CSV table of C-alpha atoms and ligand atoms in Angstrom, one decimal:
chain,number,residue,atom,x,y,z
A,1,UNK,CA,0.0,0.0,0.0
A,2,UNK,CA,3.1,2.3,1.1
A,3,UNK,CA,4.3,1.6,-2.2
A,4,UNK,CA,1.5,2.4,-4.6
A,5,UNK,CA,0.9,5.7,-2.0
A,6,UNK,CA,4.4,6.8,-3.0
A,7,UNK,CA,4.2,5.8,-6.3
A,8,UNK,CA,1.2,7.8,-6.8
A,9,UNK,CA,2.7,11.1,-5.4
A,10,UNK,CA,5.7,10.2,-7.3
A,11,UNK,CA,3.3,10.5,-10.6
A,12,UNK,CA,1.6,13.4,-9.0
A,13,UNK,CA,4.6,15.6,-8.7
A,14,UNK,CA,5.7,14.2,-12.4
A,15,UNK,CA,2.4,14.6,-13.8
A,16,UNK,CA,2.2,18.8,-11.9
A,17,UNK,CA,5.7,19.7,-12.9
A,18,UNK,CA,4.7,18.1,-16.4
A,19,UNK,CA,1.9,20.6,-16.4
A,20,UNK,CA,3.5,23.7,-15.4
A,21,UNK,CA,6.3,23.1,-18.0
A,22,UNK,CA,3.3,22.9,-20.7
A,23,UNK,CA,2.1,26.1,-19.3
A,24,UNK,CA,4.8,28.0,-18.9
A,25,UNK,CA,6.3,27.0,-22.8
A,26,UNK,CA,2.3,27.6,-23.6
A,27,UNK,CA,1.5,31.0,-25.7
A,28,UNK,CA,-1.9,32.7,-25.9
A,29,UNK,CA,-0.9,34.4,-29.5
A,30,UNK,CA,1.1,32.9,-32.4
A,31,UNK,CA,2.9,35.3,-34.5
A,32,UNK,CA,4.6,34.4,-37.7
A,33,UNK,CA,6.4,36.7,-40.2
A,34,UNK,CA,7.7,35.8,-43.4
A,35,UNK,CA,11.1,37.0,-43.4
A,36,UNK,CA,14.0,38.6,-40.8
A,37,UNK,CA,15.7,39.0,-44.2
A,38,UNK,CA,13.6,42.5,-45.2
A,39,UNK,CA,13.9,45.4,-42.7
A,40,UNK,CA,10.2,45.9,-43.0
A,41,UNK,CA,9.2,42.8,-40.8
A,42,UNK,CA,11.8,43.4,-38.0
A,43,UNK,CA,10.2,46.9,-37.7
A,44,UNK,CA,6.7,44.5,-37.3
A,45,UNK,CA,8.6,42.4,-34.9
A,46,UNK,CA,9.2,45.3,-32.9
A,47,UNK,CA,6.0,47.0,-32.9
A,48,UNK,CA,4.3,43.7,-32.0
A,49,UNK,CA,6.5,43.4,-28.9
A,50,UNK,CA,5.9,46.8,-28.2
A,51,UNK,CA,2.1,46.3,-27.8
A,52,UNK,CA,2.6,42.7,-26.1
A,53,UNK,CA,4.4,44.1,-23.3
A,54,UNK,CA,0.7,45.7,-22.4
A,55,UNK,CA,-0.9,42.5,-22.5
A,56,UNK,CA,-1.6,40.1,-19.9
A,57,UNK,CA,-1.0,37.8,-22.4
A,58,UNK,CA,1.7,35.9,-24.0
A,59,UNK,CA,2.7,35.8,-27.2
A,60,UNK,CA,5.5,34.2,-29.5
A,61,UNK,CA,7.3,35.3,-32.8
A,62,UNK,CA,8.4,32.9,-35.3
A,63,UNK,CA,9.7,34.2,-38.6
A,64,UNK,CA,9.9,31.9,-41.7
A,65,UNK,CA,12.7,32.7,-43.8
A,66,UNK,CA,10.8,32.8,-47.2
A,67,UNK,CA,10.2,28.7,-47.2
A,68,UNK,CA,6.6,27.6,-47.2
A,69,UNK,CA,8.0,24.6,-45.5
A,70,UNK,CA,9.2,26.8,-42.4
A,71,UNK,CA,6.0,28.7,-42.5
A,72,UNK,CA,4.0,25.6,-42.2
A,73,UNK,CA,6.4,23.8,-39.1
A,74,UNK,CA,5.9,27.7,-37.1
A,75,UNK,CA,2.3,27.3,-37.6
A,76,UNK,CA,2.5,23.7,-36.2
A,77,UNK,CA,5.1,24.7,-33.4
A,78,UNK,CA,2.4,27.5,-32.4
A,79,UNK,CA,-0.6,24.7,-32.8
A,80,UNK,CA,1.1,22.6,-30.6
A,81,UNK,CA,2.0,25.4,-28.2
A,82,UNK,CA,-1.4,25.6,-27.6
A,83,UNK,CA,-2.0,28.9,-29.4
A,84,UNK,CA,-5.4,30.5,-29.4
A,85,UNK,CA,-5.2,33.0,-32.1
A,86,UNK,CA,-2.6,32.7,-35.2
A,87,UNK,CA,-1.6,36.1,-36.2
A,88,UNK,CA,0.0,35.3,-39.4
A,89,UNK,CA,1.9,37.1,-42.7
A,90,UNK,CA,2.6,34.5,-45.1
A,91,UNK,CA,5.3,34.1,-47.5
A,92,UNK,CA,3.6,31.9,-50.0
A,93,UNK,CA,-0.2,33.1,-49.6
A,94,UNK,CA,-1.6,29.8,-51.4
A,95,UNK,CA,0.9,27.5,-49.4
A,96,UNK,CA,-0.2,28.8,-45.9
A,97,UNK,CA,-3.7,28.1,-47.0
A,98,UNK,CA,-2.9,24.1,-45.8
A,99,UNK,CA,-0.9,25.4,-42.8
A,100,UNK,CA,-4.1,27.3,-41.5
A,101,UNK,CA,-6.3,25.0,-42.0
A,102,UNK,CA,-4.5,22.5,-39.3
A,103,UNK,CA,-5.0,25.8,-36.8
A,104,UNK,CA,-8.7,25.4,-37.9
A,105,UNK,CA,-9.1,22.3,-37.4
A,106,UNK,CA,-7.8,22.6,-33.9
A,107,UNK,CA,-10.4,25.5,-33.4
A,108,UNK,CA,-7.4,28.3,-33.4
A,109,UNK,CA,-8.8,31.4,-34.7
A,110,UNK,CA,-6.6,32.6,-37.7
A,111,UNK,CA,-5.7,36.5,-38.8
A,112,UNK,CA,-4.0,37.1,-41.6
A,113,UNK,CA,-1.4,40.0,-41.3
A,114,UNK,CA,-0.6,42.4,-44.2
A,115,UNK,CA,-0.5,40.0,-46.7
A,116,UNK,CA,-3.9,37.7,-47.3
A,117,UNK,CA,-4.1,34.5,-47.4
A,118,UNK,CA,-6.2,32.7,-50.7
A,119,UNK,CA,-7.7,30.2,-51.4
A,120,UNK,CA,-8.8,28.4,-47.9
A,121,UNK,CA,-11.7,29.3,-45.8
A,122,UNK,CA,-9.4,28.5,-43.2
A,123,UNK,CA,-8.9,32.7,-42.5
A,124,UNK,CA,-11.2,34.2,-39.9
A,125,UNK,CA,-9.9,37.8,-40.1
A,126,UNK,CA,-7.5,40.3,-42.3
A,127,UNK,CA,-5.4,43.0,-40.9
A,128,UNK,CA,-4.3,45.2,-43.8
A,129,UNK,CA,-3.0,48.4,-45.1
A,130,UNK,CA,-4.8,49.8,-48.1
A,131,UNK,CA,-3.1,48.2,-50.5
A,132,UNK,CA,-4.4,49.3,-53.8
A,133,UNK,CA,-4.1,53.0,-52.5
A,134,UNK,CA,-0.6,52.0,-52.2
A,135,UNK,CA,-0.3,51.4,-56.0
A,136,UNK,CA,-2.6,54.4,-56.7
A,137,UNK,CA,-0.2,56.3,-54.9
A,138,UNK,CA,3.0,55.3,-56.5
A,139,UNK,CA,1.4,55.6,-59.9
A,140,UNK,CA,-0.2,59.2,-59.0
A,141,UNK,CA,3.6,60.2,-57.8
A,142,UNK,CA,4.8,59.4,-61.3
A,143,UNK,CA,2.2,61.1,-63.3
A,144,UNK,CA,2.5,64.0,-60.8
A,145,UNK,CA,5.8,64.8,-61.9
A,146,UNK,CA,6.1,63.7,-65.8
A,147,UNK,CA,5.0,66.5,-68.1
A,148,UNK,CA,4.6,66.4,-72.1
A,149,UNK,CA,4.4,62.6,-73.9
A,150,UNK,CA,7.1,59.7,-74.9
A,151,UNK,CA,8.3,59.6,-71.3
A,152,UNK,CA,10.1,56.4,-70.4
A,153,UNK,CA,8.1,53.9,-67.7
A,154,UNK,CA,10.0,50.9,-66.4
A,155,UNK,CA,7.5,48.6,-64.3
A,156,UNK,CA,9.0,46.1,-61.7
A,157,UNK,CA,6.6,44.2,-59.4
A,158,UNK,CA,6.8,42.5,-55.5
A,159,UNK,CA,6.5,38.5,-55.5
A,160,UNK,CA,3.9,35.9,-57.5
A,161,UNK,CA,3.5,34.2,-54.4
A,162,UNK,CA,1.9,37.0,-52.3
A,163,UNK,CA,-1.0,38.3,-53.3
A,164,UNK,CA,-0.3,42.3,-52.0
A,165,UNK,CA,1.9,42.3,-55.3
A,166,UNK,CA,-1.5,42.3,-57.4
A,167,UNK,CA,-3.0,44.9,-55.4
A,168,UNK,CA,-0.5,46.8,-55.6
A,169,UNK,CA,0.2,46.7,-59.3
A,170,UNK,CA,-3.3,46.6,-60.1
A,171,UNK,CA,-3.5,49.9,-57.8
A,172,UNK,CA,-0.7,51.8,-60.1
A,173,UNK,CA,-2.4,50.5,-62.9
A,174,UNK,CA,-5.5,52.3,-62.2
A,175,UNK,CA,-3.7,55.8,-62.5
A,176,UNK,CA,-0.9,54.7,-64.9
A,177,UNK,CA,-2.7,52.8,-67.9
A,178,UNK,CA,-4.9,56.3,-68.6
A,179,UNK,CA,-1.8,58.0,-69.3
A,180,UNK,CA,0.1,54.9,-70.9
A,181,UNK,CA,-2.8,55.0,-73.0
A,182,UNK,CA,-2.9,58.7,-74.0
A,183,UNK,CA,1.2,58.3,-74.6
A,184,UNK,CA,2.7,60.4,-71.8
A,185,UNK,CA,4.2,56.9,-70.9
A,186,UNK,CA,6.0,54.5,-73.4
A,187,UNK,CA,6.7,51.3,-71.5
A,188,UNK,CA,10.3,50.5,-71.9
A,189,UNK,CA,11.0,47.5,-69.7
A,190,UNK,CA,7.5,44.9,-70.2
A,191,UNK,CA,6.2,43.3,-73.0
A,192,UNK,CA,3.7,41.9,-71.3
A,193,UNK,CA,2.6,44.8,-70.0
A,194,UNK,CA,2.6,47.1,-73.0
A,195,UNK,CA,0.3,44.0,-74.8
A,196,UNK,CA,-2.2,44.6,-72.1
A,197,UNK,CA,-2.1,48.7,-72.1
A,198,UNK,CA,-5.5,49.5,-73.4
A,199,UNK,CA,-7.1,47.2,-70.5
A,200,UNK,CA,-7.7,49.3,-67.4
A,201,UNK,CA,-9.1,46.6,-64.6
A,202,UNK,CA,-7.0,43.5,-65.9
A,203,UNK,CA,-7.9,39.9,-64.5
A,204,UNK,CA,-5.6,38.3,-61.9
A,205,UNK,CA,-4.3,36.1,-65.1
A,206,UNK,CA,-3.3,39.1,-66.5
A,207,UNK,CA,-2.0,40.8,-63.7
A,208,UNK,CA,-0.1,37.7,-63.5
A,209,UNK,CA,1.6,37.5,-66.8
A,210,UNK,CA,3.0,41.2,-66.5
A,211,UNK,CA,4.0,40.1,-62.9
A,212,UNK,CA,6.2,37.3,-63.4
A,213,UNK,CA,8.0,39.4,-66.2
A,214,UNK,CA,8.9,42.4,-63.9
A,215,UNK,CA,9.0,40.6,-60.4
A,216,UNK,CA,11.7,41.8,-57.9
A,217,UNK,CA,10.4,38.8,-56.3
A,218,UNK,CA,11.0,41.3,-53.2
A,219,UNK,CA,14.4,40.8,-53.8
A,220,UNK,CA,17.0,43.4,-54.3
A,221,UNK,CA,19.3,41.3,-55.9
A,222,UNK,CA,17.0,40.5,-58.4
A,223,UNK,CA,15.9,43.9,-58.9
A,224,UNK,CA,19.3,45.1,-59.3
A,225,UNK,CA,19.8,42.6,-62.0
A,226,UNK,CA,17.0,42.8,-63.5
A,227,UNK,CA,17.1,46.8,-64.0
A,228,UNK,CA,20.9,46.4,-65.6
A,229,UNK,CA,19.6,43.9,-68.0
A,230,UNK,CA,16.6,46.2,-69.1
A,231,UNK,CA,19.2,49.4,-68.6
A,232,UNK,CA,21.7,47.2,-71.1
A,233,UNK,CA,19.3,46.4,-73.3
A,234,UNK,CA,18.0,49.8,-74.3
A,235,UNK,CA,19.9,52.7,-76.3
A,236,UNK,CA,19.9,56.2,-74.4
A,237,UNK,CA,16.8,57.5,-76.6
A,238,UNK,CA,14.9,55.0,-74.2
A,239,UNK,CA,16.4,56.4,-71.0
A,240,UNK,CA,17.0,60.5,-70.2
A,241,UNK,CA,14.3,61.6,-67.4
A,242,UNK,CA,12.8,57.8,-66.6
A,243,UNK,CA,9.7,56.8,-64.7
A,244,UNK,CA,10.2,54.0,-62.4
A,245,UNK,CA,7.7,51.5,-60.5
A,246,UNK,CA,9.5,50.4,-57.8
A,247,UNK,CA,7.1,48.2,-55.3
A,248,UNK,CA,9.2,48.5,-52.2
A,249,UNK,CA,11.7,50.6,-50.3
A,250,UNK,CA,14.2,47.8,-50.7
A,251,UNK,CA,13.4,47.1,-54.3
A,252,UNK,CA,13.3,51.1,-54.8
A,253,UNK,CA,17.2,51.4,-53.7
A,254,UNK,CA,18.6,48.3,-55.5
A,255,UNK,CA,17.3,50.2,-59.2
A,256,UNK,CA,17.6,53.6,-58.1
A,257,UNK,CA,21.4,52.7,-57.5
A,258,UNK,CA,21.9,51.2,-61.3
A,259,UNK,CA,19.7,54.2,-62.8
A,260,UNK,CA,21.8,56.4,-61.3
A,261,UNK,CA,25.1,54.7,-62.5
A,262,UNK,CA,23.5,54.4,-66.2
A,263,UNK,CA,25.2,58.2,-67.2
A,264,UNK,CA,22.3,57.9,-70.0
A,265,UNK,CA,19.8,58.3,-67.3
A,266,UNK,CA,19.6,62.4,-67.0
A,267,UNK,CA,17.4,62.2,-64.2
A,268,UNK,CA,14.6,59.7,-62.6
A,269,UNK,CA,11.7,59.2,-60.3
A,270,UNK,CA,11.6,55.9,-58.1
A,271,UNK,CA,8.7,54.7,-55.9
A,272,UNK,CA,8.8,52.9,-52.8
A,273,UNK,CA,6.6,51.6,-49.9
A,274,UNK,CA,7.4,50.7,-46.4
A,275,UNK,CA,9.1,53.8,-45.2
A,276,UNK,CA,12.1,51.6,-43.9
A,277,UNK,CA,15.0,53.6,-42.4
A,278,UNK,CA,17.5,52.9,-45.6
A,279,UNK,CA,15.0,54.4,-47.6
A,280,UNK,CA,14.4,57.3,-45.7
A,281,UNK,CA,17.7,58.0,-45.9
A,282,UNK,CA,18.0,57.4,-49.3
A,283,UNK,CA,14.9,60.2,-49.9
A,284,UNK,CA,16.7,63.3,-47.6
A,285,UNK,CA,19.4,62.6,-50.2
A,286,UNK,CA,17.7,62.7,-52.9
A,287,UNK,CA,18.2,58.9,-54.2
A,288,UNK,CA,14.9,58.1,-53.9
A,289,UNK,CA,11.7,60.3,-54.5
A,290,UNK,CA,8.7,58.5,-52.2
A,291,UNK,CA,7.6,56.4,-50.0
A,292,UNK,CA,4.2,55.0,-49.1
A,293,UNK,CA,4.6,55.1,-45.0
A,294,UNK,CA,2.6,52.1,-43.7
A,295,UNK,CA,2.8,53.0,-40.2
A,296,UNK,CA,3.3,49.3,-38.6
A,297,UNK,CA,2.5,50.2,-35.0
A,298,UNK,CA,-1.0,50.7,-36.2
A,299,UNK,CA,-1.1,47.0,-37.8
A,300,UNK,CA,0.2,45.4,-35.2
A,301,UNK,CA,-2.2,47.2,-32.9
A,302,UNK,CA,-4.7,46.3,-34.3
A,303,UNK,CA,-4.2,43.0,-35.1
A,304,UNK,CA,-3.0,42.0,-31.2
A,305,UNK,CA,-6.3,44.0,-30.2
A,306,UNK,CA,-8.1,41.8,-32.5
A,307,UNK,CA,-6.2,38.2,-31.1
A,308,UNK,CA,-7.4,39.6,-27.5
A,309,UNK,CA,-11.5,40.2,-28.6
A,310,UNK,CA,-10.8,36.9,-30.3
A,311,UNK,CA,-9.4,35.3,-26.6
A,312,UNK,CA,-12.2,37.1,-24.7
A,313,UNK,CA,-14.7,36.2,-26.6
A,314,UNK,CA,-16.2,39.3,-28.1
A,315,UNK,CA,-16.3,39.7,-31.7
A,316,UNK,CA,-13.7,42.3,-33.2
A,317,UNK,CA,-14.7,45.1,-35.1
A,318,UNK,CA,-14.2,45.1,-38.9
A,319,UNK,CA,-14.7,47.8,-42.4
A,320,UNK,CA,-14.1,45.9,-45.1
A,321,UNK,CA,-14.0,42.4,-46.8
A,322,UNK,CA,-11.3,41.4,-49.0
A,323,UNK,CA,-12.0,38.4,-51.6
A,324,UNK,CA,-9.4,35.3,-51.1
A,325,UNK,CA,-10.6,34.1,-54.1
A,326,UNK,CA,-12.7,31.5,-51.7
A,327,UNK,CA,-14.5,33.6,-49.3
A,328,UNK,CA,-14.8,37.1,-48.3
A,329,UNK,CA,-12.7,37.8,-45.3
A,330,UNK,CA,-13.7,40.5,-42.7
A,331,UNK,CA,-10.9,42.7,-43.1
A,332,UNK,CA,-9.8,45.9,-40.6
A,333,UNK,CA,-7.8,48.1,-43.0
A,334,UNK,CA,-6.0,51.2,-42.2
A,335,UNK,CA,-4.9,54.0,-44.8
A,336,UNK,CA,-1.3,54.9,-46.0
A,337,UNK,CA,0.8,58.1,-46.0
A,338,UNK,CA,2.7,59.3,-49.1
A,339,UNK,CA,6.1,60.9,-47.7
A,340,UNK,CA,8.9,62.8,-50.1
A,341,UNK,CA,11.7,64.4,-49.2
A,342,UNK,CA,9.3,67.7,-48.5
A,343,UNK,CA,7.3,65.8,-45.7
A,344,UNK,CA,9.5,63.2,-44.2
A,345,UNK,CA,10.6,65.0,-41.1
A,346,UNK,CA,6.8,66.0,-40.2
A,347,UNK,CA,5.6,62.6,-40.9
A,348,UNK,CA,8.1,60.1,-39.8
A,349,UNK,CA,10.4,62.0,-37.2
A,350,UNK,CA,7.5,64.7,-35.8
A,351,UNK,CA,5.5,61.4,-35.0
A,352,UNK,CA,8.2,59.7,-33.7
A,353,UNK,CA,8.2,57.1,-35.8
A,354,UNK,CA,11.9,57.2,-36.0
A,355,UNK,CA,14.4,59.5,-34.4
A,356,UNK,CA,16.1,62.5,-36.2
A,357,UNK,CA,19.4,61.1,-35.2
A,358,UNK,CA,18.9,58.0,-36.9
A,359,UNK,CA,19.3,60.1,-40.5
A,360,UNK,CA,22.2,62.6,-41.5
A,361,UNK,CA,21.2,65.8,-43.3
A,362,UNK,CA,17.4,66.2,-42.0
B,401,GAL,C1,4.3,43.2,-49.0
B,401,GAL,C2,4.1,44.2,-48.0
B,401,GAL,C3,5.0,45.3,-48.3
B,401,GAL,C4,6.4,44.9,-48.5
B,401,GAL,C5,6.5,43.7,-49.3
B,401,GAL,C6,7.9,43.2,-49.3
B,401,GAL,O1,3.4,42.1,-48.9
B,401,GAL,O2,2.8,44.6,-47.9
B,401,GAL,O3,4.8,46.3,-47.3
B,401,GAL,O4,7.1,44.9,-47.4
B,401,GAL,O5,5.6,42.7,-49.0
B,401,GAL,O6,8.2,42.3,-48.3
């Protein structure tokens, strides 16, 4: 009887300490990010653990080093963490359709961060910027400052795989083709594109074929090579003042630094998005001519306030749907800032978004 009494206690303290090591490793909110490769998401990182340390509740940051794979073993880790909300930015947005739907399945409630997830209706909730403004933006910047017709328009594009990049392009589209069309632009770098230039609101195949010509793949390697082989490949009667469609700060410098080299390029106007502190930089010197600012600590905000409703049961607020191509997800979507060397101080130092002493010259 002594026996079984201490083997029982002997279970008990196993089976307690057993517990409290499950809690303790346990998190309340999953977080996974595609990339600590990009600037952009550890500025996310940052803001999310800025908001967490608010919380009562904990919270764990996994980042998945642009491999679905890695994207889908966080997701699991997180699952088997015991997670109650996923707060996740994919890097494939079809792939991390089959790693949500195991968070589904376990009854995890899923938000998916900046960049949505398609075709599952495995996503409860969308955190977003405005992401076709963003393109609208960039392409109004462009048109803004080009005067008189023939003016040279190289396109590039973010990634296949992630499904911002056709809202993006589809958003400069919208202001662009009007003016592609009426010959103030001659497309210099896209055959694809200038195939397609009489159709305003192209289909997501289309989008897709001018896409994979002029993706960066977010890349600034591949950007940079990509711009010398279009630079190369033109005479200087396609270059002088040139238009350029950069979709991200990273993106933005990697071409802006080849345009500037070509000594056929008189002058040129890059766009950019993400506000990231290179780039700022980059724009009180006068290397780079916008930014759209996405201001991440409203995201991440918003999105952690949205994993607590989720926890406390209530039922988060939303203003939009956004199509996945399966289901119309409730989306909460915040507008974007258009910064130039003329507002970058008011906007992104004023705010204290970043510090002046971060930046030489502003
Ligand atoms: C997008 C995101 C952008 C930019 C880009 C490159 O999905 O919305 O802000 O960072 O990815 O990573």
């Amino acid at each position: 009887m002594k026996r079984i009494i201490a083997l029982v206690m002997v279970v008990s303290v196993f089976l307690f300490v057993g517990l409290q090591a499950a809690s303790a490793a346990g998190v309340d909110v999953g977080i996974v990010l595609p990339t600590k490769d990009e600037p952009r998401w550890l500025q996310d990182r940052a803001r999310f653990e800025s908001v967490i340390e608010e919380t009562p509740y904990s919270v764990e940051v996994l980042f998945s080093q642009g491999s679905s794979a890695a994207e889908k073993t966080n997701v699991e880790t997180l699952i088997a963490k015991g997670a109650k909300v996923i707060i996740i930015c994919a890097h494939d947005a079809a792939a991390a359709g089959i790693a949500v739907e195991s968070a589904k399945a376990e009854g995890i409630a899923v938000i998916s961060y900046d960049r949505l997830i398609t075709g599952t209706d495995a996503v409860d909730y969308y955190v977003t910027f405005d992401s076709v403004a963003v393109g609208e933006a960039m392409g109004q910047y462009l048109v803004d400052n080009a005067a008189g017709k023939g003016n040279p328009l190289y396109l590039y594009a973010g990634a296949l795989t992630d499904n911002n990049a056709f809202l993006f392009f589809q958003g400069a589209w919208n202001i662009l083709q009007p003016k592609i069309a009426d010959g103030t632009f001659v497309i210099k770098n896209s055959v694809q594109a200038d195939n397609l230039k009489d159709i305003k609101d192209l289909t997501r195949d289309q989008l897709a074929t001018i896409i994979g010509e002029v993706t960066t793949d977010w890349d600034m390697n591949v950007a940079k090579s990509k711009a010398e082989a279009h630079l190369t490949a033109r005479t200087a009667a396609d270059k002088g003042k040139c238009y350029i469609l950069a979709p991200n700060d990273g993106t933005a410098r990697s071409i802006a630094d080849v345009f500037a080299a070509d000594t056929d390029v008189t002058e040129y106007f890059v766009t950019g998005q993400d506000a990231e502190k290179a780039s700022v930089q980059y724009i009180i010197d006068g290397k780079q001519s916008m930014t759209v600012f996405k201001d991440t600590r409203i995201l991440a905000t918003d999105a952690m306030n949205m994993a607590i409703e989720i926890i406390e049961g209530k039922t988060p607020e939303t203003d939009a749907f956004y199509n996945n191509t399966m289901i119309e997800v409730p989306s909460k979507q915040s507008p974007v800032i258009i910064v130039t060397k003329d507002n970058v101080k008011e906007v992104l130092i004023d705010s204290g978004y970043y510090e002046a002493g971060e930046f030489t010259g502003i």
